[in-house]
Amino acid sequence: MKRIYKNKTKLRILIDTKCNLSGAVSVTICGIKPDGTLKSFVAGIKDEERGVIFYDVHSAEDFDLSGWWTFWPEVTFDDDTTACGRAVRVFVYESGR
Protein backbone atom coordinates (compact mmCIF):
# COMPACT_ATOMS: atom_id res chain seq x y z
CA MET A 1 0.00 0.00 0.00
CA LYS A 2 1.34 3.37 -0.95
CA ARG A 3 -1.66 5.43 0.09
CA ILE A 4 -2.48 7.04 3.41
CA TYR A 5 -6.07 6.47 4.50
CA LYS A 6 -8.05 8.57 6.96
CA ASN A 7 -8.29 7.09 10.49
CA LYS A 8 -6.07 4.04 9.77
CA THR A 9 -3.16 3.07 12.02
CA LYS A 10 -1.17 0.36 10.18
CA LEU A 11 1.31 2.80 8.67
CA ARG A 12 4.91 4.00 8.92
CA ILE A 13 5.78 7.40 7.43
CA LEU A 14 9.37 7.58 6.11
CA ILE A 15 11.10 10.82 5.12
CA ASP A 16 14.56 11.15 3.59
CA THR A 17 15.95 14.44 4.94
CA LYS A 18 19.04 14.15 2.71
CA CYS A 19 21.34 15.30 5.53
CA ASN A 20 23.44 13.57 8.15
CA LEU A 21 21.56 13.53 11.45
CA SER A 22 24.54 12.98 13.76
CA GLY A 23 23.96 15.05 16.85
CA ALA A 24 20.20 15.33 16.36
CA VAL A 25 18.38 15.67 19.69
CA SER A 26 14.83 16.04 18.38
CA VAL A 27 13.18 15.20 15.10
CA THR A 28 9.65 16.25 14.19
CA ILE A 29 7.46 15.71 11.16
CA CYS A 30 5.28 18.79 10.80
CA GLY A 31 2.11 18.87 8.78
CA ILE A 32 -0.66 21.16 7.68
CA LYS A 33 -4.03 19.43 7.52
CA PRO A 34 -6.57 20.12 4.74
CA ASP A 35 -8.44 22.50 7.07
CA GLY A 36 -5.26 24.57 7.61
CA THR A 37 -4.47 23.45 11.15
CA LEU A 38 -0.94 22.44 12.13
CA LYS A 39 -0.15 18.89 13.24
CA SER A 40 3.22 17.56 14.43
CA PHE A 41 4.54 14.06 15.02
CA VAL A 42 7.60 13.18 17.12
CA ALA A 43 9.74 11.13 14.75
CA GLY A 44 12.50 8.59 15.20
CA ILE A 45 15.74 8.23 13.26
CA LYS A 46 15.93 5.14 11.04
CA ASP A 47 19.31 5.88 9.40
CA GLU A 48 21.42 8.64 10.97
CA GLU A 49 24.06 8.85 8.22
CA ARG A 50 21.58 8.87 5.33
CA GLY A 51 19.12 11.10 7.16
CA VAL A 52 16.05 8.86 7.08
CA ILE A 53 13.41 9.53 9.75
CA PHE A 54 10.13 7.75 10.51
CA TYR A 55 6.85 8.02 12.35
CA ASP A 56 4.65 5.03 13.21
CA VAL A 57 1.00 6.05 13.25
CA HIS A 58 -0.36 5.36 16.74
CA SER A 59 -3.89 6.67 16.70
CA ALA A 60 -6.83 6.82 14.29
CA GLU A 61 -6.88 10.56 15.02
CA ASP A 62 -3.37 11.07 13.56
CA PHE A 63 -4.87 11.36 10.07
CA ASP A 64 -8.39 12.49 10.85
CA LEU A 65 -9.12 14.41 7.64
CA SER A 66 -9.04 13.33 4.02
CA GLY A 67 -7.61 15.67 1.39
CA TRP A 68 -4.24 17.31 0.71
CA TRP A 69 -1.78 17.47 3.62
CA THR A 70 1.62 19.21 3.52
CA PHE A 71 4.54 17.62 5.42
CA TRP A 72 8.12 18.70 6.21
CA PRO A 73 10.82 17.55 8.66
CA GLU A 74 12.32 19.72 11.39
CA VAL A 75 15.50 18.70 13.24
CA THR A 76 17.18 20.24 16.30
CA PHE A 77 20.84 19.36 16.89
CA ASP A 78 22.88 19.19 20.10
CA ASP A 79 24.54 22.55 19.30
CA ASP A 80 21.09 24.26 19.25
CA THR A 81 21.07 24.59 15.45
CA THR A 82 17.93 23.64 13.58
CA ALA A 83 17.20 22.45 10.07
CA CYS A 84 13.93 22.35 8.17
CA GLY A 85 13.34 20.19 5.10
CA ARG A 86 11.44 20.74 1.88
CA ALA A 87 7.66 20.49 2.14
CA VAL A 88 5.76 17.86 0.15
CA ARG A 89 2.04 17.46 -0.45
CA VAL A 90 0.39 14.09 0.15
CA PHE A 91 -3.24 13.11 -0.38
CA VAL A 92 -5.02 11.29 2.47
CA TYR A 93 -7.84 9.11 1.11
CA GLU A 94 -11.19 8.03 2.46
CA SER A 95 -11.43 4.25 2.96
CA GLY A 96 -12.75 2.37 -0.04
CA ARG A 97 -11.69 4.99 -2.58
JSON list of C-alpha atoms in Angstrom, two decimals:
[
{"chain": "A", "resi": 1, "resn": "MET", "atom": "CA", "xyz": [0.00, 0.00, 0.00]},
{"chain": "A", "resi": 2, "resn": "LYS", "atom": "CA", "xyz": [1.34, 3.37, -0.95]},
{"chain": "A", "resi": 3, "resn": "ARG", "atom": "CA", "xyz": [-1.66, 5.43, 0.09]},
{"chain": "A", "resi": 4, "resn": "ILE", "atom": "CA", "xyz": [-2.48, 7.04, 3.41]},
{"chain": "A", "resi": 5, "resn": "TYR", "atom": "CA", "xyz": [-6.07, 6.47, 4.50]},
{"chain": "A", "resi": 6, "resn": "LYS", "atom": "CA", "xyz": [-8.05, 8.57, 6.96]},
{"chain": "A", "resi": 7, "resn": "ASN", "atom": "CA", "xyz": [-8.29, 7.09, 10.49]},
{"chain": "A", "resi": 8, "resn": "LYS", "atom": "CA", "xyz": [-6.07, 4.04, 9.77]},
{"chain": "A", "resi": 9, "resn": "THR", "atom": "CA", "xyz": [-3.16, 3.07, 12.02]},
{"chain": "A", "resi": 10, "resn": "LYS", "atom": "CA", "xyz": [-1.17, 0.36, 10.18]},
{"chain": "A", "resi": 11, "resn": "LEU", "atom": "CA", "xyz": [1.31, 2.80, 8.67]},
{"chain": "A", "resi": 12, "resn": "ARG", "atom": "CA", "xyz": [4.91, 4.00, 8.92]},
{"chain": "A", "resi": 13, "resn": "ILE", "atom": "CA", "xyz": [5.78, 7.40, 7.43]},
{"chain": "A", "resi": 14, "resn": "LEU", "atom": "CA", "xyz": [9.37, 7.58, 6.11]},
{"chain": "A", "resi": 15, "resn": "ILE", "atom": "CA", "xyz": [11.10, 10.82, 5.12]},
{"chain": "A", "resi": 16, "resn": "ASP", "atom": "CA", "xyz": [14.56, 11.15, 3.59]},
{"chain": "A", "resi": 17, "resn": "THR", "atom": "CA", "xyz": [15.95, 14.44, 4.94]},
{"chain": "A", "resi": 18, "resn": "LYS", "atom": "CA", "xyz": [19.04, 14.15, 2.71]},
{"chain": "A", "resi": 19, "resn": "CYS", "atom": "CA", "xyz": [21.34, 15.30, 5.53]},
{"chain": "A", "resi": 20, "resn": "ASN", "atom": "CA", "xyz": [23.44, 13.57, 8.15]},
{"chain": "A", "resi": 21, "resn": "LEU", "atom": "CA", "xyz": [21.56, 13.53, 11.45]},
{"chain": "A", "resi": 22, "resn": "SER", "atom": "CA", "xyz": [24.54, 12.98, 13.76]},
{"chain": "A", "resi": 23, "resn": "GLY", "atom": "CA", "xyz": [23.96, 15.05, 16.85]},
{"chain": "A", "resi": 24, "resn": "ALA", "atom": "CA", "xyz": [20.20, 15.33, 16.36]},
{"chain": "A", "resi": 25, "resn": "VAL", "atom": "CA", "xyz": [18.38, 15.67, 19.69]},
{"chain": "A", "resi": 26, "resn": "SER", "atom": "CA", "xyz": [14.83, 16.04, 18.38]},
{"chain": "A", "resi": 27, "resn": "VAL", "atom": "CA", "xyz": [13.18, 15.20, 15.10]},
{"chain": "A", "resi": 28, "resn": "THR", "atom": "CA", "xyz": [9.65, 16.25, 14.19]},
{"chain": "A", "resi": 29, "resn": "ILE", "atom": "CA", "xyz": [7.46, 15.71, 11.16]},
{"chain": "A", "resi": 30, "resn": "CYS", "atom": "CA", "xyz": [5.28, 18.79, 10.80]},
{"chain": "A", "resi": 31, "resn": "GLY", "atom": "CA", "xyz": [2.11, 18.87, 8.78]},
{"chain": "A", "resi": 32, "resn": "ILE", "atom": "CA", "xyz": [-0.66, 21.16, 7.68]},
{"chain": "A", "resi": 33, "resn": "LYS", "atom": "CA", "xyz": [-4.03, 19.43, 7.52]},
{"chain": "A", "resi": 34, "resn": "PRO", "atom": "CA", "xyz": [-6.57, 20.12, 4.74]},
{"chain": "A", "resi": 35, "resn": "ASP", "atom": "CA", "xyz": [-8.44, 22.50, 7.07]},
{"chain": "A", "resi": 36, "resn": "GLY", "atom": "CA", "xyz": [-5.26, 24.57, 7.61]},
{"chain": "A", "resi": 37, "resn": "THR", "atom": "CA", "xyz": [-4.47, 23.45, 11.15]},
{"chain": "A", "resi": 38, "resn": "LEU", "atom": "CA", "xyz": [-0.94, 22.44, 12.13]},
{"chain": "A", "resi": 39, "resn": "LYS", "atom": "CA", "xyz": [-0.15, 18.89, 13.24]},
{"chain": "A", "resi": 40, "resn": "SER", "atom": "CA", "xyz": [3.22, 17.56, 14.43]},
{"chain": "A", "resi": 41, "resn": "PHE", "atom": "CA", "xyz": [4.54, 14.06, 15.02]},
{"chain": "A", "resi": 42, "resn": "VAL", "atom": "CA", "xyz": [7.60, 13.18, 17.12]},
{"chain": "A", "resi": 43, "resn": "ALA", "atom": "CA", "xyz": [9.74, 11.13, 14.75]},
{"chain": "A", "resi": 44, "resn": "GLY", "atom": "CA", "xyz": [12.50, 8.59, 15.20]},
{"chain": "A", "resi": 45, "resn": "ILE", "atom": "CA", "xyz": [15.74, 8.23, 13.26]},
{"chain": "A", "resi": 46, "resn": "LYS", "atom": "CA", "xyz": [15.93, 5.14, 11.04]},
{"chain": "A", "resi": 47, "resn": "ASP", "atom": "CA", "xyz": [19.31, 5.88, 9.40]},
{"chain": "A", "resi": 48, "resn": "GLU", "atom": "CA", "xyz": [21.42, 8.64, 10.97]},
{"chain": "A", "resi": 49, "resn": "GLU", "atom": "CA", "xyz": [24.06, 8.85, 8.22]},
{"chain": "A", "resi": 50, "resn": "ARG", "atom": "CA", "xyz": [21.58, 8.87, 5.33]},
{"chain": "A", "resi": 51, "resn": "GLY", "atom": "CA", "xyz": [19.12, 11.10, 7.16]},
{"chain": "A", "resi": 52, "resn": "VAL", "atom": "CA", "xyz": [16.05, 8.86, 7.08]},
{"chain": "A", "resi": 53, "resn": "ILE", "atom": "CA", "xyz": [13.41, 9.53, 9.75]},
{"chain": "A", "resi": 54, "resn": "PHE", "atom": "CA", "xyz": [10.13, 7.75, 10.51]},
{"chain": "A", "resi": 55, "resn": "TYR", "atom": "CA", "xyz": [6.85, 8.02, 12.35]},
{"chain": "A", "resi": 56, "resn": "ASP", "atom": "CA", "xyz": [4.65, 5.03, 13.21]},
{"chain": "A", "resi": 57, "resn": "VAL", "atom": "CA", "xyz": [1.00, 6.05, 13.25]},
{"chain": "A", "resi": 58, "resn": "HIS", "atom": "CA", "xyz": [-0.36, 5.36, 16.74]},
{"chain": "A", "resi": 59, "resn": "SER", "atom": "CA", "xyz": [-3.89, 6.67, 16.70]},
{"chain": "A", "resi": 60, "resn": "ALA", "atom": "CA", "xyz": [-6.83, 6.82, 14.29]},
{"chain": "A", "resi": 61, "resn": "GLU", "atom": "CA", "xyz": [-6.88, 10.56, 15.02]},
{"chain": "A", "resi": 62, "resn": "ASP", "atom": "CA", "xyz": [-3.37, 11.07, 13.56]},
{"chain": "A", "resi": 63, "resn": "PHE", "atom": "CA", "xyz": [-4.87, 11.36, 10.07]},
{"chain": "A", "resi": 64, "resn": "ASP", "atom": "CA", "xyz": [-8.39, 12.49, 10.85]},
{"chain": "A", "resi": 65, "resn": "LEU", "atom": "CA", "xyz": [-9.12, 14.41, 7.64]},
{"chain": "A", "resi": 66, "resn": "SER", "atom": "CA", "xyz": [-9.04, 13.33, 4.02]},
{"chain": "A", "resi": 67, "resn": "GLY", "atom": "CA", "xyz": [-7.61, 15.67, 1.39]},
{"chain": "A", "resi": 68, "resn": "TRP", "atom": "CA", "xyz": [-4.24, 17.31, 0.71]},
{"chain": "A", "resi": 69, "resn": "TRP", "atom": "CA", "xyz": [-1.78, 17.47, 3.62]},
{"chain": "A", "resi": 70, "resn": "THR", "atom": "CA", "xyz": [1.62, 19.21, 3.52]},
{"chain": "A", "resi": 71, "resn": "PHE", "atom": "CA", "xyz": [4.54, 17.62, 5.42]},
{"chain": "A", "resi": 72, "resn": "TRP", "atom": "CA", "xyz": [8.12, 18.70, 6.21]},
{"chain": "A", "resi": 73, "resn": "PRO", "atom": "CA", "xyz": [10.82, 17.55, 8.66]},
{"chain": "A", "resi": 74, "resn": "GLU", "atom": "CA", "xyz": [12.32, 19.72, 11.39]},
{"chain": "A", "resi": 75, "resn": "VAL", "atom": "CA", "xyz": [15.50, 18.70, 13.24]},
{"chain": "A", "resi": 76, "resn": "THR", "atom": "CA", "xyz": [17.18, 20.24, 16.30]},
{"chain": "A", "resi": 77, "resn": "PHE", "atom": "CA", "xyz": [20.84, 19.36, 16.89]},
{"chain": "A", "resi": 78, "resn": "ASP", "atom": "CA", "xyz": [22.88, 19.19, 20.10]},
{"chain": "A", "resi": 79, "resn": "ASP", "atom": "CA", "xyz": [24.54, 22.55, 19.30]},
{"chain": "A", "resi": 80, "resn": "ASP", "atom": "CA", "xyz": [21.09, 24.26, 19.25]},
{"chain": "A", "resi": 81, "resn": "THR", "atom": "CA", "xyz": [21.07, 24.59, 15.45]},
{"chain": "A", "resi": 82, "resn": "THR", "atom": "CA", "xyz": [17.93, 23.64, 13.58]},
{"chain": "A", "resi": 83, "resn": "ALA", "atom": "CA", "xyz": [17.20, 22.45, 10.07]},
{"chain": "A", "resi": 84, "resn": "CYS", "atom": "CA", "xyz": [13.93, 22.35, 8.17]},
{"chain": "A", "resi": 85, "resn": "GLY", "atom": "CA", "xyz": [13.34, 20.19, 5.10]},
{"chain": "A", "resi": 86, "resn": "ARG", "atom": "CA", "xyz": [11.44, 20.74, 1.88]},
{"chain": "A", "resi": 87, "resn": "ALA", "atom": "CA", "xyz": [7.66, 20.49, 2.14]},
{"chain": "A", "resi": 88, "resn": "VAL", "atom": "CA", "xyz": [5.76, 17.86, 0.15]},
{"chain": "A", "resi": 89, "resn": "ARG", "atom": "CA", "xyz": [2.04, 17.46, -0.45]},
{"chain": "A", "resi": 90, "resn": "VAL", "atom": "CA", "xyz": [0.39, 14.09, 0.15]},
{"chain": "A", "resi": 91, "resn": "PHE", "atom": "CA", "xyz": [-3.24, 13.11, -0.38]},
{"chain": "A", "resi": 92, "resn": "VAL", "atom": "CA", "xyz": [-5.02, 11.29, 2.47]},
{"chain": "A", "resi": 93, "resn": "TYR", "atom": "CA", "xyz": [-7.84, 9.11, 1.11]},
{"chain": "A", "resi": 94, "resn": "GLU", "atom": "CA", "xyz": [-11.19, 8.03, 2.46]},
{"chain": "A", "resi": 95, "resn": "SER", "atom": "CA", "xyz": [-11.43, 4.25, 2.96]},
{"chain": "A", "resi": 96, "resn": "GLY", "atom": "CA", "xyz": [-12.75, 2.37, -0.04]},
{"chain": "A", "resi": 97, "resn": "ARG", "atom": "CA", "xyz": [-11.69, 4.99, -2.58]}
]
